[in-house]
Coordinates of C-alpha atoms and ligand atoms in Angstrom, one line a residue:
X1 CA 0.0 0.0 0.0
X2 CA 1.0 3.7 -0.3
X3 CA 3.4 5.2 2.3
X4 CA 3.1 8.6 4.0
X5 CA 5.8 10.5 5.9
X6 CA 5.6 14.0 7.2
X7 CA 8.0 16.2 9.3
X8 CA 8.0 19.5 11.1
X9 CA 10.9 20.7 13.2
X10 CA 14.3 22.3 12.7
X11 CA 16.2 19.7 10.7
X12 CA 16.2 19.4 6.8
X13 CA 12.9 17.7 5.9
X14 CA 13.9 16.1 2.6
X15 CA 16.5 13.6 4.1
X16 CA 14.0 12.6 6.8
X17 CA 11.2 12.1 4.4
X18 CA 13.2 10.0 2.0
X19 CA 14.6 8.0 4.9
X20 CA 11.1 7.3 6.2
X21 CA 9.8 6.4 2.7
X22 CA 12.7 3.9 2.3
X23 CA 11.6 2.2 5.4
X24 CA 8.1 1.8 3.9
X25 CA 9.4 0.4 0.6
X26 CA 8.4 -3.1 1.6
X27 CA 4.7 -2.0 1.4
X28 CA 5.0 -1.8 -2.4
X29 CA 4.8 1.3 -4.6
X30 CA 5.3 2.5 -8.2
X31 CA 6.0 6.3 -7.8
X32 CA 7.1 8.7 -5.1
X33 CA 7.2 12.4 -4.3
X34 CA 7.8 15.1 -1.7
X35 CA 6.5 18.6 -1.0
X36 CA 8.5 21.0 1.2
X37 CA 7.8 24.5 2.5
X38 CA 10.8 26.5 1.1
X39 CA 11.3 30.3 1.2
X40 CA 7.6 31.1 1.3
X41 CA 6.4 28.6 -1.2
X42 CA 5.7 24.8 -1.6
X43 CA 8.3 23.0 -3.6
X44 CA 7.2 19.7 -5.1
X45 CA 9.4 17.0 -6.5
X46 CA 7.9 13.7 -7.7
X47 CA 8.6 10.8 -10.1
X48 CA 7.5 7.4 -11.3
X49 CA 9.5 4.4 -10.3
X50 CA 11.6 3.7 -7.3
X51 CA 12.8 6.2 -4.6
X52 CA 16.2 6.2 -6.2
X53 CA 14.7 8.1 -9.2
X54 CA 13.2 10.7 -6.9
X55 CA 16.6 11.0 -5.1
X56 CA 18.3 11.7 -8.5
X57 CA 15.7 14.5 -9.1
X58 CA 16.4 15.9 -5.6
X59 CA 20.1 15.9 -6.2
X60 CA 19.6 17.8 -9.5
X61 CA 17.0 20.2 -8.0
X62 CA 17.6 20.3 -4.3
X63 CA 14.9 21.5 -1.9
X64 CA 15.6 22.9 1.6
X65 CA 13.2 23.4 4.4
X66 CA 12.1 21.9 7.7
X67 CA 8.4 21.3 6.9
X68 CA 7.4 18.7 4.4
X69 CA 5.4 15.6 3.4
X70 CA 6.5 12.6 1.3
X71 CA 4.6 9.7 -0.3
X72 CA 5.1 6.4 -2.1
X73 CA 2.1 5.5 -4.3
X74 CA 0.7 2.2 -5.2
X75 CA -1.4 3.0 -8.3
X76 CA -5.2 2.5 -7.9
X77 CA -6.6 5.4 -10.0
X78 CA -4.3 6.3 -13.0
X79 CA -1.0 5.0 -14.2
X80 CA 2.2 5.4 -12.2
X81 CA 3.3 8.6 -13.8
X82 CA 4.9 11.9 -12.6
X83 CA 1.5 13.7 -12.9
X84 CA -0.3 11.0 -10.9
X85 CA 2.4 10.7 -8.2
X86 CA 1.7 12.5 -4.9
X87 CA 1.8 15.2 -3.5
X88 CA -1.1 16.8 -5.4
X89 CA -1.8 20.5 -5.2
X90 CA -4.7 22.9 -5.8
X91 CA -4.9 25.3 -8.7
X92 CA -2.6 27.8 -7.1
X93 CA 0.1 25.4 -5.8
X94 CA -0.5 26.8 -2.3
X95 CA -2.0 23.6 -0.9
X96 CA -0.2 20.2 -1.1
X97 CA -1.7 16.8 -0.1
X98 CA -0.5 13.2 0.1
X99 CA -3.1 10.5 0.5
X100 CA -3.6 6.8 1.3
X101 CA -6.9 5.2 0.6
X102 CA -9.6 5.7 -2.0
X103 CA -12.0 8.6 -2.5
X104 CA -15.1 6.8 -3.7
X105 CA -17.1 9.8 -4.8
X106 CA -14.2 11.6 -6.5
X107 CA -15.8 11.7 -10.0
X108 CA -18.8 13.7 -8.8
X109 CA -16.6 16.0 -6.8
X110 CA -14.2 16.5 -9.7
X111 CA -17.0 17.3 -12.1
X112 CA -18.4 19.9 -9.6
X113 CA -15.0 21.5 -9.1
X114 CA -14.3 21.6 -12.8
X115 CA -17.6 23.3 -13.2
X116 CA -16.3 25.9 -10.8
X117 CA -13.2 26.4 -12.9
X118 CA -10.7 24.2 -11.1
X119 CA -8.0 22.8 -13.4
X120 CA -7.0 19.2 -12.7
X121 CA -3.7 17.8 -13.8
X122 CA -3.9 14.1 -12.9
X123 CA -6.2 11.1 -13.2
X124 CA -6.2 10.4 -9.5
X125 CA -9.0 10.4 -7.0
X126 CA -6.6 12.2 -4.5
X127 CA -6.4 15.4 -6.5
X128 CA -10.0 16.4 -5.5
X129 CA -8.8 17.0 -2.0
X130 CA -6.6 20.1 -2.4
X131 CA -9.1 21.6 -4.8
X132 CA -12.0 21.0 -2.4
X133 CA -10.0 22.7 0.4
X134 CA -9.1 25.6 -2.0
X135 CA -12.8 26.0 -2.8
X136 CA -13.8 26.0 0.9
X137 CA -11.2 28.7 1.6
X138 CA -12.5 30.7 -1.3
X139 CA -16.0 30.3 0.1
X140 CA -14.9 31.8 3.4
X141 CA -13.7 29.1 5.6
X142 CA -12.0 31.0 8.5
X143 CA -9.0 28.7 8.8
X144 CA -7.1 25.8 7.1
X145 CA -8.5 23.5 9.8
X146 CA -12.0 24.5 9.1
X147 CA -11.5 24.3 5.3
X148 CA -10.1 20.8 5.8
X149 CA -13.0 19.8 8.0
X150 CA -15.6 21.1 5.5
X151 CA -13.9 19.4 2.6
X152 CA -13.6 16.1 4.3
X153 CA -17.2 16.0 5.3
X154 CA -18.0 15.8 1.5
X155 CA -15.6 13.0 0.9
X156 CA -16.8 9.4 0.9
X157 CA -14.2 6.6 1.3
X158 CA -11.0 6.0 3.1
X159 CA -8.2 8.5 3.7
X160 CA -5.0 9.1 5.6
X161 CA -3.8 12.6 4.7
X162 CA -0.7 14.8 5.1
X163 CA -1.4 18.4 4.2
X164 CA 0.7 21.6 3.7
X165 CA -0.4 25.2 3.3
X166 CA 1.9 27.8 1.8
X167 CA 0.5 30.4 4.2
X168 CA 1.1 28.0 7.2
X169 CA 4.9 27.5 7.5
X170 CA 4.6 26.5 11.2
X171 CA 2.0 23.8 10.8
X172 CA 1.7 20.3 9.3
X173 CA -1.9 19.0 9.1
X174 CA -3.0 15.3 9.0
X175 CA -6.3 13.5 9.1
X176 CA -7.5 9.9 8.9
X177 CA -10.6 7.8 8.2
X178 CA -10.2 4.1 7.4
X179 CA -6.5 4.3 6.6
X180 CA -3.9 4.1 9.4
X181 CA -1.9 7.2 10.4
X182 CA 0.5 7.6 13.2
X183 CA 2.0 10.8 14.9
X184 CA 5.6 10.5 16.0
X185 CA 6.3 12.8 19.0
X186 CA 9.9 14.1 19.1
X187 CA 11.8 16.8 21.0
X188 CA 11.1 20.1 19.2
X189 CA 9.9 18.2 16.1
X190 CA 7.0 15.9 15.1
X191 CA 6.3 13.4 12.4
X192 CA 3.4 11.7 10.7
X193 CA 3.6 8.2 9.1
X194 CA 1.3 5.6 7.6
X195 CA 3.2 2.8 9.5
X196 CA 5.6 2.7 12.4
X197 CA 8.8 1.5 10.7
X198 CA 9.0 4.9 8.8
X199 CA 9.8 6.8 12.0
X200 CA 11.1 4.0 14.2
X201 CA 14.6 5.4 14.1
X202 CA 13.5 9.0 14.9
X203 CA 11.0 8.8 17.8
X204 CA 10.0 6.5 20.6
X205 CA 6.6 8.0 21.4
X206 CA 3.6 7.8 19.1
X207 CA 0.0 8.8 18.9
X208 CA -2.3 6.5 16.9
X209 CA -4.7 8.9 15.1
X210 CA -8.2 7.6 15.3
X211 CA -10.8 7.5 12.5
X212 CA -12.5 10.9 12.0
X213 CA -9.6 12.8 13.6
X214 CA -7.7 15.9 12.2
X215 CA -4.5 17.0 13.8
X216 CA -2.3 20.2 13.5
X217 CA 1.3 19.5 14.3
X218 CA 3.8 22.3 15.2
X219 CA 7.4 21.8 16.0
X220 CA 6.6 22.2 19.7
X221 CA 3.2 20.5 20.0
X222 CA 0.2 18.6 18.6
X223 CA -3.5 19.5 18.6
X224 CA -6.1 16.9 17.6
X225 CA -9.7 17.5 16.8
X226 CA -12.6 15.4 15.6
X227 CA -14.0 16.4 12.2
X228 CA -16.9 18.1 14.0
X229 CA -14.4 20.4 15.7
X230 CA -14.4 18.9 19.2
X231 CA -10.9 18.7 20.7
X232 CA -9.4 15.4 21.5
X233 CA -6.9 14.7 24.3
X234 CA -3.8 13.0 22.6
X235 CA -2.9 9.6 24.0
X236 CA 0.9 9.2 23.7
X237 CA 2.2 5.6 23.7
X238 CA 5.7 4.2 23.9
X239 CA 6.7 2.6 20.6
X240 CA 6.9 -1.2 21.0
X241 CA 9.0 -2.0 17.9
X242 CA 12.8 -2.2 18.3
X243 CA 14.8 -0.6 15.6
X244 CA 16.8 -3.8 15.3
X245 CA 13.7 -5.6 14.2
X246 CA 13.6 -3.7 10.9
X247 CA 17.1 -4.5 9.5
X248 CA 18.3 -7.7 7.8
X249 CA 20.7 -8.8 10.6
X250 CA 23.1 -10.1 8.0
X251 CA 20.6 -12.0 5.9
X252 CA 20.4 -11.3 2.1
X253 CA 16.7 -10.4 2.4
X254 CA 14.1 -9.7 5.1
X255 CA 12.2 -12.7 4.0
X256 CA 15.1 -15.1 4.6
X257 CA 15.7 -13.5 8.0
X258 CA 12.0 -13.9 8.9
X259 CA 12.0 -17.6 7.7
X260 CA 14.9 -18.2 10.1
X261 CA 13.2 -16.4 12.9
X262 CA 10.4 -18.8 13.1
X263 CA 11.8 -21.3 15.7
X264 CA 12.5 -18.5 18.1
X265 CA 9.1 -16.9 17.7
X266 CA 7.2 -20.1 18.1
X267 CA 9.3 -21.0 21.2
X268 CA 8.4 -17.6 22.6
X269 CA 4.7 -18.2 22.1
X270 CA 5.0 -21.6 23.7
X271 CA 6.8 -20.1 26.7
X272 CA 4.2 -17.3 27.0
X273 CA 1.2 -19.6 26.8
X274 CA 2.1 -23.3 27.2
X275 CA 4.1 -23.4 30.4
X276 CA 1.5 -25.3 32.4
X277 CA 1.1 -29.0 32.1
X278 CA -2.4 -29.4 30.8
X279 CA -3.8 -26.0 30.2
X280 CA -2.9 -22.9 28.2
X281 CA -2.4 -19.4 29.7
X282 CA -4.4 -16.7 27.8
X283 CA -3.8 -13.5 29.9
X284 CA -5.8 -10.6 28.6
X285 CA -7.5 -12.6 25.8
X286 CA -10.8 -10.9 26.5
X287 CA -13.1 -14.0 26.2
X288 CA -14.2 -15.4 29.6
X289 CA -14.9 -19.1 30.2
X290 CA -18.7 -18.5 30.6
X291 CA -18.8 -17.0 27.2
X292 CA -16.7 -19.8 25.6
X293 CA -18.9 -22.4 27.2
X294 CA -22.1 -20.9 25.7
X295 CA -20.5 -20.5 22.3
X296 CA -21.9 -22.7 19.6
X297 CA -20.4 -21.4 16.3
X298 CA -17.3 -19.8 15.0
X299 CA -16.7 -17.9 11.7
X300 CA -13.1 -17.3 10.7
X301 CA -12.6 -14.5 8.2
X302 CA -9.2 -13.5 6.6
X303 CA -7.4 -12.9 3.4
X304 CA -4.4 -14.6 1.7
X305 CA -2.0 -16.5 4.0
X306 CA -4.1 -15.5 7.0
X307 CA -7.0 -17.3 5.3
X308 CA -4.9 -20.4 5.0
X309 CA -4.1 -20.2 8.7
X310 CA -7.9 -19.9 9.3
X311 CA -8.5 -23.1 7.3
X312 CA -6.0 -24.9 9.6
X313 CA -7.6 -23.4 12.7
X314 CA -11.0 -24.7 11.6
X315 CA -9.8 -28.3 11.4
X316 CA -8.0 -28.1 14.8
X317 CA -10.9 -26.4 16.6
X318 CA -13.3 -28.9 15.3
X319 CA -11.0 -31.7 16.4
X320 CA -10.6 -30.5 20.0
X321 CA -14.1 -29.0 20.6
X322 CA -17.7 -29.5 19.6
X323 CA -17.8 -26.1 17.9
X324 CA -19.1 -25.7 14.4
X325 CA -16.4 -23.7 12.6
X326 CA -16.7 -22.1 9.3
X327 CA -14.1 -20.1 7.3
X328 CA -14.6 -17.5 4.6
X329 CA -12.5 -15.1 2.6
X330 CA -13.1 -11.7 4.1
X331 CA -13.6 -10.3 0.5
X332 CA -16.4 -12.8 0.0
X333 CA -17.9 -12.7 3.5
X334 CA -18.5 -9.0 3.4
X335 CA -20.9 -9.4 0.4
X336 CA -22.7 -12.5 1.7
X337 CA -25.8 -12.7 3.9
X338 CA -24.3 -15.2 6.4
X339 CA -26.8 -16.5 8.9
X340 CA -24.7 -15.5 12.0
X341 CA -26.0 -14.2 15.2
X342 CA -24.6 -12.9 18.5
X343 CA -24.0 -16.6 19.5
X344 CA -21.3 -16.7 16.8
X345 CA -17.7 -15.8 17.6
X346 CA -16.1 -14.1 14.5
X347 CA -12.3 -14.6 14.3
X348 CA -10.4 -12.0 12.2
X349 CA -7.0 -13.2 11.3
X350 CA -4.6 -10.6 10.0
X351 CA -0.9 -9.9 10.3
X352 CA -1.1 -6.2 9.6
X353 CA -4.5 -5.5 11.3
X354 CA -5.2 -3.0 8.4
X355 CA -6.5 -5.3 5.6
X356 CA -9.5 -3.5 4.2
X357 CA -11.6 -6.6 3.6
X358 CA -10.9 -8.1 6.9
X359 CA -11.7 -4.8 8.7
X360 CA -14.9 -4.5 6.8
X361 CA -15.9 -8.1 7.7
X362 CA -15.1 -7.3 11.4
X363 CA -17.3 -4.2 11.3
X364 CA -20.2 -6.3 9.8
X365 CA -19.9 -8.9 12.5
X366 CA -19.9 -6.2 15.2
X367 CA -23.1 -4.7 13.6
X368 CA -24.8 -8.1 14.1
X369 CA -23.9 -8.2 17.7
X370 CA -21.1 -10.8 17.4
X371 CA -18.0 -10.7 19.5
X372 CA -14.8 -10.5 17.4
X373 CA -11.5 -12.2 18.3
X374 CA -8.5 -10.8 16.4
X375 CA -5.4 -12.9 15.8
X376 CA -3.0 -10.1 14.9
X377 CA 0.6 -9.1 14.8
X378 CA 0.4 -5.4 15.1
X379 CA -0.6 -3.7 18.4
X380 CA -2.5 -0.5 17.9
X381 CA -3.8 -1.5 14.4
X382 CA -7.3 -0.9 13.4
X383 CA -8.4 -4.5 13.7
X384 CA -6.9 -4.7 17.2
X385 CA -8.6 -1.5 18.3
X386 CA -12.0 -2.6 17.0
X387 CA -12.0 -6.2 18.3
X388 CA -13.4 -7.4 21.6
X389 CA -10.6 -9.8 22.2
X390 CA -7.1 -10.2 20.8
X391 CA -4.4 -12.9 20.5
X392 CA -1.1 -11.1 19.6
X393 CA 1.1 -13.4 17.5
X394 CA 4.2 -11.3 18.7
X395 CA 6.2 -12.3 15.6
X396 CA 7.8 -8.8 15.4
X397 CA 7.6 -6.6 12.3
X398 CA 7.3 -8.7 9.2
X399 CA 8.9 -6.6 6.5
X400 CA 9.0 -9.1 3.6
X401 CA 5.8 -8.8 1.6
X402 CA 5.4 -12.6 1.6
X403 CA 4.2 -13.7 5.0
X404 CA 6.3 -16.4 6.7
X405 CA 6.9 -16.0 10.4
X406 CA 3.5 -14.3 10.9
X407 CA 1.8 -17.2 9.2
X408 CA 3.4 -19.9 11.4
X409 CA 2.7 -17.7 14.4
X410 CA -1.0 -17.7 13.3
X411 CA -0.9 -21.5 13.1
X412 CA 0.5 -21.7 16.6
X413 CA -2.1 -19.2 17.8
X414 CA -4.9 -21.5 16.5
X415 CA -3.3 -24.5 18.2
X416 CA -2.9 -22.8 21.5
X417 CA -6.5 -21.4 21.3
X418 CA -7.8 -24.8 20.4
X419 CA -6.5 -26.3 23.6
X420 CA -7.7 -23.2 25.5
X421 CA -11.2 -23.6 24.1
X422 CA -11.3 -27.3 24.6
X423 CA -10.3 -27.0 28.2
X424 CA -12.6 -24.1 29.0
X425 CA -15.6 -25.9 27.5
X426 CA -14.8 -29.1 29.3
X427 CA -14.4 -30.9 26.0
X428 CA -10.7 -31.6 26.1
X429 CA -9.4 -33.8 28.9
X430 CA -6.3 -33.0 30.9
X431 CA -4.4 -36.0 29.5
X432 CA -5.2 -35.2 25.9
X433 CA -4.3 -31.5 26.5
X434 CA -1.0 -32.6 28.1
X435 CA -0.2 -34.8 25.1
X436 CA -0.9 -32.0 22.6
X437 CA 1.1 -29.5 24.6
X438 CA 4.1 -31.9 24.7
X439 CA 3.8 -32.5 21.0
X440 CA 3.8 -28.8 20.3
X441 CA 7.1 -28.4 22.1
X442 CA 8.8 -30.3 19.3
X443 CA 7.8 -27.8 16.6
X444 CA 10.6 -25.3 17.0
X445 CA 13.3 -28.0 16.7
X446 CA 11.5 -29.5 13.8
X447 CA 11.7 -26.2 12.0
X448 CA 15.4 -25.9 12.8
X449 CA 15.8 -29.4 11.2
X450 CA 14.2 -28.1 8.0
X451 CA 16.3 -24.9 8.0
X452 CA 19.5 -26.9 8.5
X453 CA 18.7 -28.6 5.1
X454 CA 18.0 -25.4 3.2
X455 CA 20.9 -26.1 0.8
X456 CA 19.3 -29.3 -0.3
X457 CA 16.1 -27.4 -0.9
X458 CA 18.0 -24.7 -2.8
X459 CA 19.3 -27.4 -5.2
X460 CA 15.7 -28.7 -5.7
X461 CA 14.6 -25.2 -6.5
X462 CA 17.4 -24.8 -9.0
X463 CA 16.3 -28.0 -10.7
X464 CA 12.5 -27.3 -10.8
X465 CA 12.1 -23.5 -10.9
X466 CA 12.0 -22.8 -14.6
X467 CA 8.7 -24.5 -15.7
X468 CA 5.5 -22.6 -16.5
X469 CA 3.7 -24.0 -13.5
X470 CA 3.7 -26.3 -10.5
X471 CA 1.0 -28.2 -8.5
X472 CA 0.9 -28.5 -4.7
X473 CA -1.1 -31.4 -3.2
X474 CA -2.1 -32.0 0.5
X475 CA -4.8 -33.5 2.6
X476 CA -6.5 -32.6 5.9
X477 CA -4.2 -30.3 7.9
X478 CA -1.8 -30.1 5.0
X479 CA -4.4 -29.0 2.4
X480 CA -4.1 -25.4 3.7
X481 CA -0.3 -26.0 3.7
X482 CA -0.4 -26.9 0.0
X483 CA -2.4 -23.7 -0.7
X484 CA 0.1 -21.6 1.3
X485 CA 3.1 -23.2 -0.5
X486 CA 1.5 -22.4 -3.8
X487 CA 0.8 -18.8 -2.8
X488 CA 4.4 -18.3 -1.6
X489 CA 5.7 -19.6 -4.9
X490 CA 3.3 -17.5 -7.0
X491 CA 3.9 -14.2 -5.1
X492 CA 7.7 -14.2 -5.0
X493 CA 8.9 -16.3 -8.0
X494 CA 6.0 -15.2 -10.3
X495 CA 5.8 -18.9 -11.5
X496 CA 2.2 -20.0 -11.6
X497 CA 1.4 -22.5 -8.9
X498 CA -1.8 -24.1 -7.7
X499 CA -2.6 -25.7 -4.4
X500 CA -5.2 -28.5 -4.4
X501 CA -6.8 -31.0 -2.1
X502 CA -5.1 -34.2 -3.1
X503 CA -8.4 -36.0 -3.0
X504 CA -9.6 -33.8 -5.8
X505 CA -7.1 -35.1 -8.3
X506 CA -9.5 -37.5 -10.1
X507 CA -12.0 -34.7 -10.4
X508 CA -9.9 -32.7 -12.9
X509 CA -6.4 -31.7 -12.0
X510 CA -5.0 -35.2 -12.9
X511 CA -5.4 -34.0 -16.5
X512 CA -2.5 -31.6 -15.9
X513 CA 0.0 -34.3 -15.1
X514 CA 2.9 -34.7 -17.5
X515 CA 6.6 -35.2 -17.4
X516 CA 7.3 -31.5 -17.1
X517 CA 5.0 -30.6 -14.2
X518 CA 6.6 -30.4 -10.7
X519 CA 4.0 -31.8 -8.3
X520 CA 4.9 -31.0 -4.6
X521 CA 3.2 -33.6 -2.4
X522 CA 2.8 -33.1 1.3
X523 CA 2.8 -36.7 2.7
X524 CA 4.4 -36.6 6.1
X525 CA 3.4 -39.7 8.1
X526 CA 0.1 -38.9 9.7
X527 CA -2.9 -40.9 10.6
X528 CA -2.9 -44.0 8.5
X529 CA -6.1 -43.2 6.6
X530 CA -4.7 -39.9 5.4
X531 CA -1.2 -41.1 4.7
X532 CA -2.4 -44.1 2.7
X533 CA -4.7 -42.0 0.6
X534 CA -1.9 -39.5 -0.1
X535 CA 0.3 -42.3 -1.2
X536 CA -2.3 -43.5 -3.7
X537 CA -2.6 -40.0 -5.0
X538 CA 1.1 -39.9 -5.5
X539 CA 1.0 -43.2 -7.3
X540 CA -1.6 -41.7 -9.7
X541 CA 0.8 -38.8 -10.4
X542 CA 3.8 -41.2 -10.8
X543 CA 1.9 -43.4 -13.2
X544 CA 1.5 -40.3 -15.5
X545 CA 5.2 -39.4 -15.2
X546 CA 4.7 -36.3 -13.0
X547 CA 7.8 -34.8 -11.4
X548 CA 7.1 -35.7 -7.8
X549 CA 8.8 -33.6 -5.0
X550 CA 7.6 -35.1 -1.8
X551 CA 7.7 -33.5 1.7
X552 CA 8.0 -36.6 3.8
X553 CA 8.9 -37.8 7.3
X554 CA 12.5 -38.6 7.7
X555 CA 13.1 -42.4 7.2
X556 CA 10.0 -43.1 5.0
X557 CA 11.3 -45.7 2.6
X558 CA 8.1 -46.1 0.6
X559 CA 8.1 -42.4 -0.6
X560 CA 11.7 -42.8 -1.9
X561 CA 10.5 -45.4 -4.4
X562 CA 7.8 -43.0 -5.7
X563 CA 9.3 -39.5 -5.6
X564 CA 11.9 -38.0 -7.8
X565 CA 13.0 -35.7 -4.9
X566 CA 12.2 -35.7 -1.2
X567 CA 12.4 -32.9 1.3
X568 CA 12.7 -34.5 4.7
X569 CA 11.0 -33.2 7.8
X570 CA 11.1 -34.8 11.3
X571 CA 8.1 -36.6 12.7
X572 CA 5.4 -34.4 14.2
X573 CA 1.8 -35.1 15.2
X574 CA -0.5 -34.7 12.2
X575 CA -2.1 -31.5 13.4
X576 CA 1.3 -29.9 14.0
X577 CA 3.1 -31.1 10.9
X578 CA 2.0 -28.0 8.8
X579 CA 4.3 -25.8 11.0
X580 CA 7.4 -27.6 9.8
X581 CA 6.1 -28.6 6.3
X582 CA 5.3 -25.0 5.4
X583 CA 8.9 -23.9 6.2
X584 CA 10.1 -26.4 3.6
X585 CA 7.7 -24.8 1.1
X586 CA 8.8 -21.3 2.1
X587 CA 12.4 -22.2 1.3
X588 CA 11.4 -23.9 -1.9
X589 CA 9.6 -20.7 -3.1
X590 CA 12.4 -18.5 -1.8
X591 CA 15.1 -20.3 -3.8
X592 CA 12.9 -20.6 -6.9
X593 CA 12.5 -16.8 -6.7
X594 CA 16.2 -16.3 -6.2
X595 CA 16.9 -18.5 -9.3
X596 CA 14.4 -16.5 -11.3
X597 CA 15.9 -13.2 -10.2
X598 CA 12.8 -11.6 -8.7
X599 CA 12.5 -8.8 -6.1
X600 CA 11.9 -11.2 -3.2
X601 CA 11.2 -8.7 -0.4
X602 CA 9.1 -6.4 -2.6
X603 CA 7.5 -8.6 -5.3
X604 CA 6.0 -6.7 -8.3
X605 CA 2.4 -5.4 -7.9
X606 CA 2.2 -6.6 -4.3
X607 CA 1.8 -4.6 -1.1
X608 CA 2.4 -5.7 2.5
X609 CA -0.9 -4.5 3.7
X610 CA -3.9 -4.3 1.3
X611 CA -5.7 -1.3 2.9
X612 CA -8.0 -0.8 0.0
X613 CA -10.6 -3.1 -1.5
Ligands
AGP701 C1 0.9 -13.4 2.2 O1 2.2 -13.9 1.8 C2 0.5 -12.3 1.3 N1 1.4 -11.2 1.3 C3 -1.0 -11.8 1.5 O2 -1.8 -12.9 1.0 C4 -1.4 -11.5 3.0 O3 -1.4 -12.7 3.7 C5 -2.8 -11.0 2.9 O4 -2.8 -9.8 2.2 C6 -3.4 -10.7 4.3 O5 -2.7 -9.7 5.0 P1 -3.0 -9.5 6.5 O6 -2.6 -10.8 7.2 O7 -2.1 -8.4 6.9 O8 -4.4 -9.2 6.7

């Protein structure tokens, strides 16, 4: 998604803006720009492409000043061109605006403003904002704040805004509705940013701007108002992210670093929640045992990898409790008429806590009187703030666009919550809980085992990466694993990949099998009925000369006779095998992408957090 950085203080603004935007590059963008108050006017520099192109422009045409805003744009309305890049200005160039989100009624507003004589330069929805403000000032708005308030009352859709006025060299304005915006509180200086990493190295104290709030930042203070003008008391919080978390720590990419962080993160979750013998500690979860005992139904909503984690959670919660559990893609759920009532717990799974579809699904559920449990990685995010209960995955900032450590932390969250629910509802006995908790303790070492064999996986990727497509097959708990492995491969190597339930092969996909198609088969030794069925699926592929890459339990002789290549993982209980199996698939996708020369941390067209529909 787009990135916003703003600064007001006594230091040169441009260097701070570009530094902050670089820290947001992982969010994905295709153009960038800055506006700075310089010697009585607003100087704007912007360009398509990467930040390096903007830096070249700034070197050729420097800008000095200590008040400015910067933006990286992920094109939604209009091509990634210089004209469409932010900041956008009004007719006079005396108002400059950067924007995250989508103005849904921009066409009508633009037509009205053009009728009034306003000249537009871009194809963007954003450009209506500076012109609306200009029009309100011309119509007699007594101050920039009032002009902003009047303008934003006419805007439908989501926005996070940074605004500069030529006549206001001492003030940086910002506003938000539906897109995140943070204020960084410094000593004699202040920042705005669309995400914490942008200002992590500059400030330690932040204010999370709330929906419908407008703020005026000066170098020595912050004033916040609601859009109706009522003042708001700022709540300053200590930043919880450590600067070290947003550097590569010697790895070649953030994604590889985050793949290797998984054992530590899962061990941390186990230490936090699974230190008792036969129960799980859930301090501050926000769902009491009486509520959990009365519960009869669960609806899990999410997008992308988080949805795959939800599919896994469904299977596990159904296995350890009597709950009826359903999953749905948040983007589909929000347009359904699901028959859910206050007796249904809605679980919103989201790494960023800002995914527009997941947030919309959450708000629908709240409107029906349901309680919402968030499984989320970002404290202070919109989903966290609007949920009734939260399980924090505590995976630390995930900078790589492709989710890895946050995904396995979501799986672990579902496993811990399954035991918690089963015990609270009296449906899981102490002995079974103890056995599950003991089995979970083996997961971090199992992942280490896979990571130690990364070189063998890299060789496999070198061998199989250059085909047009690949097929991933799994059953039961490893059906979501197959989907996730295929998604990883698609999004970072750009090779088409499809995840499928192995039991579906005869219903169509078997027609795809030929001697060129890599078929990644998840067949770690699990319950006999599932393993035996998986072996027969693999035999169907082998009979048609498919290129079988098996993910199998160390020591499995039968699979050696069937598969061309094998990725070995240590034995884990069926329900916990996805946590190690998926790491093998993360590495396979990673090394395929490396062999294909793609931008692994910032894959083309992708954003870390999809904050628009
Ligand atoms: C995962 O690799 C993808 N980058 C993407 O599918 C992601 O999982 C999805 O956009 C959901 O994001 P969220 O967890 O922040 O809601």
